[in-house]
XYZ file of C-alpha atoms in Angstrom:
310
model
C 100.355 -32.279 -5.855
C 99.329 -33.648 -9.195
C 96.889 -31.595 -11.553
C 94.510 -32.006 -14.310
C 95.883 -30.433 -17.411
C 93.041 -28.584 -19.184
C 93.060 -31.399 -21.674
C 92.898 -34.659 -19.673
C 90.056 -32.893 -17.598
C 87.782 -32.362 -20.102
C 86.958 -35.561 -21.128
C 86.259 -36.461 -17.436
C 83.723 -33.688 -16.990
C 80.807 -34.866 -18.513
C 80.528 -37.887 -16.581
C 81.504 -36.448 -13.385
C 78.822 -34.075 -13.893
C 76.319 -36.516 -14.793
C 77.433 -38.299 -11.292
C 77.283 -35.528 -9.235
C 73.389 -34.754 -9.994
C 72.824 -38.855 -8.988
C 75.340 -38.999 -5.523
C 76.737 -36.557 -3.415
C 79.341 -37.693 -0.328
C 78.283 -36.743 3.072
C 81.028 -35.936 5.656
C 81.541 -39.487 6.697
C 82.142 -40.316 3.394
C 79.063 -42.362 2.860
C 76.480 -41.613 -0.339
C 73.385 -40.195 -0.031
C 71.689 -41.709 -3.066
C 69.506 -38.108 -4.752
C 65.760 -39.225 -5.091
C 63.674 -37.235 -6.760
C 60.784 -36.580 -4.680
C 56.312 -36.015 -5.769
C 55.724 -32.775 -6.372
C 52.660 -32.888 -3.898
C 55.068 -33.963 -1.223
C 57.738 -31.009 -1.979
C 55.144 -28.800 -1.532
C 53.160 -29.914 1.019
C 56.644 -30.035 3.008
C 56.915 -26.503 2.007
C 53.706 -25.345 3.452
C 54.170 -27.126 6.644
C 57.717 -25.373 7.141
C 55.773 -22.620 6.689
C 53.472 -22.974 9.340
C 55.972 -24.059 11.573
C 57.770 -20.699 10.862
C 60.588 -22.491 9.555
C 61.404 -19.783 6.529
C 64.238 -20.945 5.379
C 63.329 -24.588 5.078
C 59.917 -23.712 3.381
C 62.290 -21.444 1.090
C 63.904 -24.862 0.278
C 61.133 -26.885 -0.128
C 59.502 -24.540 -2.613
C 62.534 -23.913 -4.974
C 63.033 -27.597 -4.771
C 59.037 -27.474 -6.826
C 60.372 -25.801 -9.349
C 63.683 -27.865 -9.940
C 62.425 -31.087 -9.958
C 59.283 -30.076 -11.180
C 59.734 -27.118 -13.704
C 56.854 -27.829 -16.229
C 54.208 -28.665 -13.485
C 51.256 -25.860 -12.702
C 52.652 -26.013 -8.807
C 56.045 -24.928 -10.466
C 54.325 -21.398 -10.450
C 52.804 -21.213 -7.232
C 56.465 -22.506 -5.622
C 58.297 -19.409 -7.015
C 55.799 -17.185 -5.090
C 55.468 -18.992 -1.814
C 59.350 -19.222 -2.313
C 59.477 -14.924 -2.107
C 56.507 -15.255 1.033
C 58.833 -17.294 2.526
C 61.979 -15.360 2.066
C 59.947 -12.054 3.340
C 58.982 -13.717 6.695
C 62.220 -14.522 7.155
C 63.266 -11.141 6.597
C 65.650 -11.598 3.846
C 64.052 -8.747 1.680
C 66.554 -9.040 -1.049
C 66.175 -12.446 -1.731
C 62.181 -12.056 -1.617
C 62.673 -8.967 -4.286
C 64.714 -11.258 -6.974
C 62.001 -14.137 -6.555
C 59.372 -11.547 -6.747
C 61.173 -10.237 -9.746
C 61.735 -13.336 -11.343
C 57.853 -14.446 -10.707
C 56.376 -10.959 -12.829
C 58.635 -11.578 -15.442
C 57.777 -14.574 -16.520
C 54.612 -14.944 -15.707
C 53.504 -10.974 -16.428
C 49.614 -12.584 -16.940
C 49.416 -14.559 -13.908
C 46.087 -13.111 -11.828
C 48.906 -13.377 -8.899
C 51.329 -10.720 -10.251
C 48.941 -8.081 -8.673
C 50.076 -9.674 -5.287
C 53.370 -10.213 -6.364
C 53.835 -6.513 -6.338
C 52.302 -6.172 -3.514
C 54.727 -8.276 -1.487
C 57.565 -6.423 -3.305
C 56.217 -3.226 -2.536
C 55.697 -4.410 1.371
C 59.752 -5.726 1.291
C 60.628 -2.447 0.541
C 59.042 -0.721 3.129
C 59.735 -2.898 6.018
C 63.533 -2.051 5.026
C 62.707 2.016 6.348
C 64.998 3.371 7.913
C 64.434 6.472 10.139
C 64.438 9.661 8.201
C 67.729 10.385 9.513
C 69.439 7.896 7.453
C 69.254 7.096 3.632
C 65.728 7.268 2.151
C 66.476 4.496 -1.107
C 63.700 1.734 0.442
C 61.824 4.719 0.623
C 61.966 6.000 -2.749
C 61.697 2.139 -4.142
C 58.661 1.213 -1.927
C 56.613 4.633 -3.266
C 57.428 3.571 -6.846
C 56.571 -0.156 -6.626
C 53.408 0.868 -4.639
C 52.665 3.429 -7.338
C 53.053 0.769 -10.147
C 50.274 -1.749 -8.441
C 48.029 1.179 -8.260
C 48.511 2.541 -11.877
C 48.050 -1.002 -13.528
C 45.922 -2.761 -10.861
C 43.970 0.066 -9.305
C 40.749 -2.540 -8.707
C 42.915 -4.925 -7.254
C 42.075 -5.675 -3.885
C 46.137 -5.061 -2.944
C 45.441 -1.496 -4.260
C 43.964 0.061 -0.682
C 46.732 -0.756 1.423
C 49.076 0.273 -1.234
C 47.748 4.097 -1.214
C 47.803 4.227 2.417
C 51.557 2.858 2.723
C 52.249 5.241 -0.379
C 51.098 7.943 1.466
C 52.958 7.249 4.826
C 56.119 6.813 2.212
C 55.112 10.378 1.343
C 55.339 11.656 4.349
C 58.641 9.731 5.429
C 60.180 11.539 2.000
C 58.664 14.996 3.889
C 60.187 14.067 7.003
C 63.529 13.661 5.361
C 63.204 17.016 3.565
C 62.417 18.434 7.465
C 65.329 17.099 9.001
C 67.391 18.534 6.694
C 66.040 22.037 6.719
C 66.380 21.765 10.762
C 70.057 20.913 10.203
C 70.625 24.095 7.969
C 68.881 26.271 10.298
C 70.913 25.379 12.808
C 74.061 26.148 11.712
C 72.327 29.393 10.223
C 72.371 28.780 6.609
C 68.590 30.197 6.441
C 68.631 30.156 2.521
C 69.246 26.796 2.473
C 67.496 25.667 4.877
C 64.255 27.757 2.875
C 64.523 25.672 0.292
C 63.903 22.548 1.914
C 60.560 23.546 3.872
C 59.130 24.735 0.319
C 60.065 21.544 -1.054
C 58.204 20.352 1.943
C 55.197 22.618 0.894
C 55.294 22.037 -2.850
C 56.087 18.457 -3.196
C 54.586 17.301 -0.253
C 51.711 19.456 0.694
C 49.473 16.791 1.533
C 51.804 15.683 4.813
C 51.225 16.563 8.328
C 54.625 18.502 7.924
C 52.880 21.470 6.263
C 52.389 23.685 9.164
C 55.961 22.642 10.278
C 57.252 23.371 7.351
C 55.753 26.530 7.424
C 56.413 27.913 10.370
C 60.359 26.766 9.944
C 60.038 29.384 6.570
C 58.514 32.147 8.855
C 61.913 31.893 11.502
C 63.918 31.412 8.435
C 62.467 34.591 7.085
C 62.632 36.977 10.285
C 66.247 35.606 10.684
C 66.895 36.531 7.006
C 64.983 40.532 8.152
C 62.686 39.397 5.323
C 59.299 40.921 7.680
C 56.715 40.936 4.915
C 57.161 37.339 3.739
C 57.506 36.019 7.461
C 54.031 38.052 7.599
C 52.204 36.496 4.586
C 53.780 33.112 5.055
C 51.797 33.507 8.665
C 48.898 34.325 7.508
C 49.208 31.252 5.154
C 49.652 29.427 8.363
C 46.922 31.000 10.044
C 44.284 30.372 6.948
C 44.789 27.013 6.606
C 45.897 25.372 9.959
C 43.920 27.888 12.647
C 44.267 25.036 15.100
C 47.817 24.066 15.139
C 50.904 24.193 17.805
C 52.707 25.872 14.813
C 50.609 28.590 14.088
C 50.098 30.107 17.523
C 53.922 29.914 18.022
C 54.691 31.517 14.565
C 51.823 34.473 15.877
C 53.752 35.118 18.836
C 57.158 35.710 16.302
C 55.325 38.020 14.315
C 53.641 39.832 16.885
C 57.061 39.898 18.721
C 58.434 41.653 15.800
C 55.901 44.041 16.409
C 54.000 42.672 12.628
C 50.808 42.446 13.773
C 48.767 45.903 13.596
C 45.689 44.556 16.083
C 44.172 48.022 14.510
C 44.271 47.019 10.994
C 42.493 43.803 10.103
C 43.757 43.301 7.063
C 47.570 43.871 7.892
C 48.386 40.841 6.694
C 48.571 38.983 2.936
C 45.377 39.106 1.430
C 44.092 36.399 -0.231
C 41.131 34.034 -1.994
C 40.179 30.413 -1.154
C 43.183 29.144 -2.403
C 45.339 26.140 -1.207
C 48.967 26.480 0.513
C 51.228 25.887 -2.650
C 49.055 28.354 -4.362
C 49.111 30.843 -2.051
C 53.236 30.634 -1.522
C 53.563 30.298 -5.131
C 52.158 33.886 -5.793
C 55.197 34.686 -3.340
C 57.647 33.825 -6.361
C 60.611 33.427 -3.987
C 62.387 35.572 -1.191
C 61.950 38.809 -3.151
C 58.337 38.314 -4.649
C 55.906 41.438 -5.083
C 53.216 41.519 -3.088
C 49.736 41.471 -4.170
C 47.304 44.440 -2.856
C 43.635 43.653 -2.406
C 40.966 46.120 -2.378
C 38.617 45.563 0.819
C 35.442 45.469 -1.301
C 37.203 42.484 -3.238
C 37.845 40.550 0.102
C 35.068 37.490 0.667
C 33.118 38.344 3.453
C 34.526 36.383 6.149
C 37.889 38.014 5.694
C 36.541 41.515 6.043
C 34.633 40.490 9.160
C 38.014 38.978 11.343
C 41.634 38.584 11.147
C 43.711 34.996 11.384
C 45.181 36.371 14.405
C 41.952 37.191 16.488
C 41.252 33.114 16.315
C 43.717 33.182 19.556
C 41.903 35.902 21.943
């Protein structure tokens, strides 16, 4: 076979170039002469894919806009309705570079709030259970903190605090299913250390009580009584009602920790929240804090946490 040398093939390149943007040879080895089409009718074909559901033609249609069309105002809309098009066709990756590409260059456009909206939203339909890698996770929370920090008005900014928070709690779910794996194969310390994460960093999560009632076994495993003890009356003070905190009473009263003839047997403490009050613990070996019974609020001196279950 015969081959260009670098020189001879450089003079040809221009032209062929120039003759490969007018023809292109279909499989037959006919021409299909390349017409540049109205922009109205590119994107008009564009939208109609997109009602049909035909993504990946719309996709087309849309980038075509912008080709043939760079300098017109619809050029701008395409590259948007390009990324739409991509999501609903579930190609999240490609939607994120168009979505990308869109902020960047136009960071003014009144559409950019939207444009982070979508990004945020291709994110998060990429999570995975909390068994598995938590990156979408981690991206969608920080694009959907971004649209709320620079367009908190904007009308994409609701839907982005409730997704943000069920991000949240995915994130606390992950920290969970890690602490259940270390308690399982007994490494208790370890396995502490995720649950406060869980109460510290995600406090807000329905995996609170959980979380704290996982620290309570870890704790009576560990022969750690008093902070299983004040860790349950953390449990008891600020979820009275949950699954969690009548099974972490019967652990504690197992262990014989619950003196029915001493109301205040257990931690002490003010109207505080359940970081604060586990913060005060300063770790496994933290000193605990005595109370008088004159300093108590009143409601404390009158009951216990644990006489809510009789």
């Amino acid at each position: 076979m015969k081959y260009f040398s670098q020189r001879s093939f450089l003079p040809l390149a221009a032209p062929l170039l120039a003759l490969s943007l007018l023809t292109a040879c279909s499989s037959d080895g006919e021409e299909d002469v390349y017409v540049e089409s109205p922009v109205e009718e590119l994107y008009n074909d564009g939208h109609n894919a997109l009602l049909a559901k035909e993504y990946e033609v719309a996709a087309q249609k849309f980038d075509e806009v912008e080709r043939q069309h760079p300098y017109s105002i619809w050029a701008t809309k395409a590259q948007l309705m390009a990324a739409y098009a991509h999501y609903e066709n579930e190609k999240y990756d490609e939607a994120v570079i168009a979505l990308d590409r869109f902020i960047q260059l136009h960071p003014s456009n009144k559409d950019v709030p939207y444009a982070t909206y979508l990004k945020g939203l291709s994110y998060y339909e990429q999570i995975s259970d909390v068994g598995r890698d938590q990156l979408m996770t981690d991206e969608a929370q920080k694009t959907f903190r971004d649209l709320i920090k620079r367009f908190p008005n904007s009308k994409y900014a609701r839907d982005a605090r409730i997704k943000l928070d069920l991000t949240i709690d995915h994130l606390a779910g992950k920290e969970m299913e890690i602490g259940r794996y270390y308690t399982s194969r007994n490494q208790c310390i370890a396995a502490l250390n995720r649950f406060k994460n869980v109460i510290q960093k995600y406090q807000t999560t329905t995996h609170v009580p959980e979380a704290l009632h996982r620290m309570i076994e870890c704790y009576i495993q560990l022969g750690l009584d008093d902070e299983a003890k004040r860790t349950a009356a953390v449990l008891g003070h600020n979820f009275p009602g949950s699954e969690w905190y009548l099974d972490s009473y019967q652990i504690v009263e197992r262990k014989r920790l619950v003196d029915k003839e001493e109301p205040s047997w257990y931690w002490p403490f003010e109207e505080k929240d359940t970081l604060e009050m586990l913060e005060e613990q300063d770790g496994i070996k933290a000193e605990e804090e005595i109370l008088e019974e004159e300093d108590l609020p009143l409601k404390e001196k009158d009951s216990s946490w644990w006489k809510i279950w009789e």
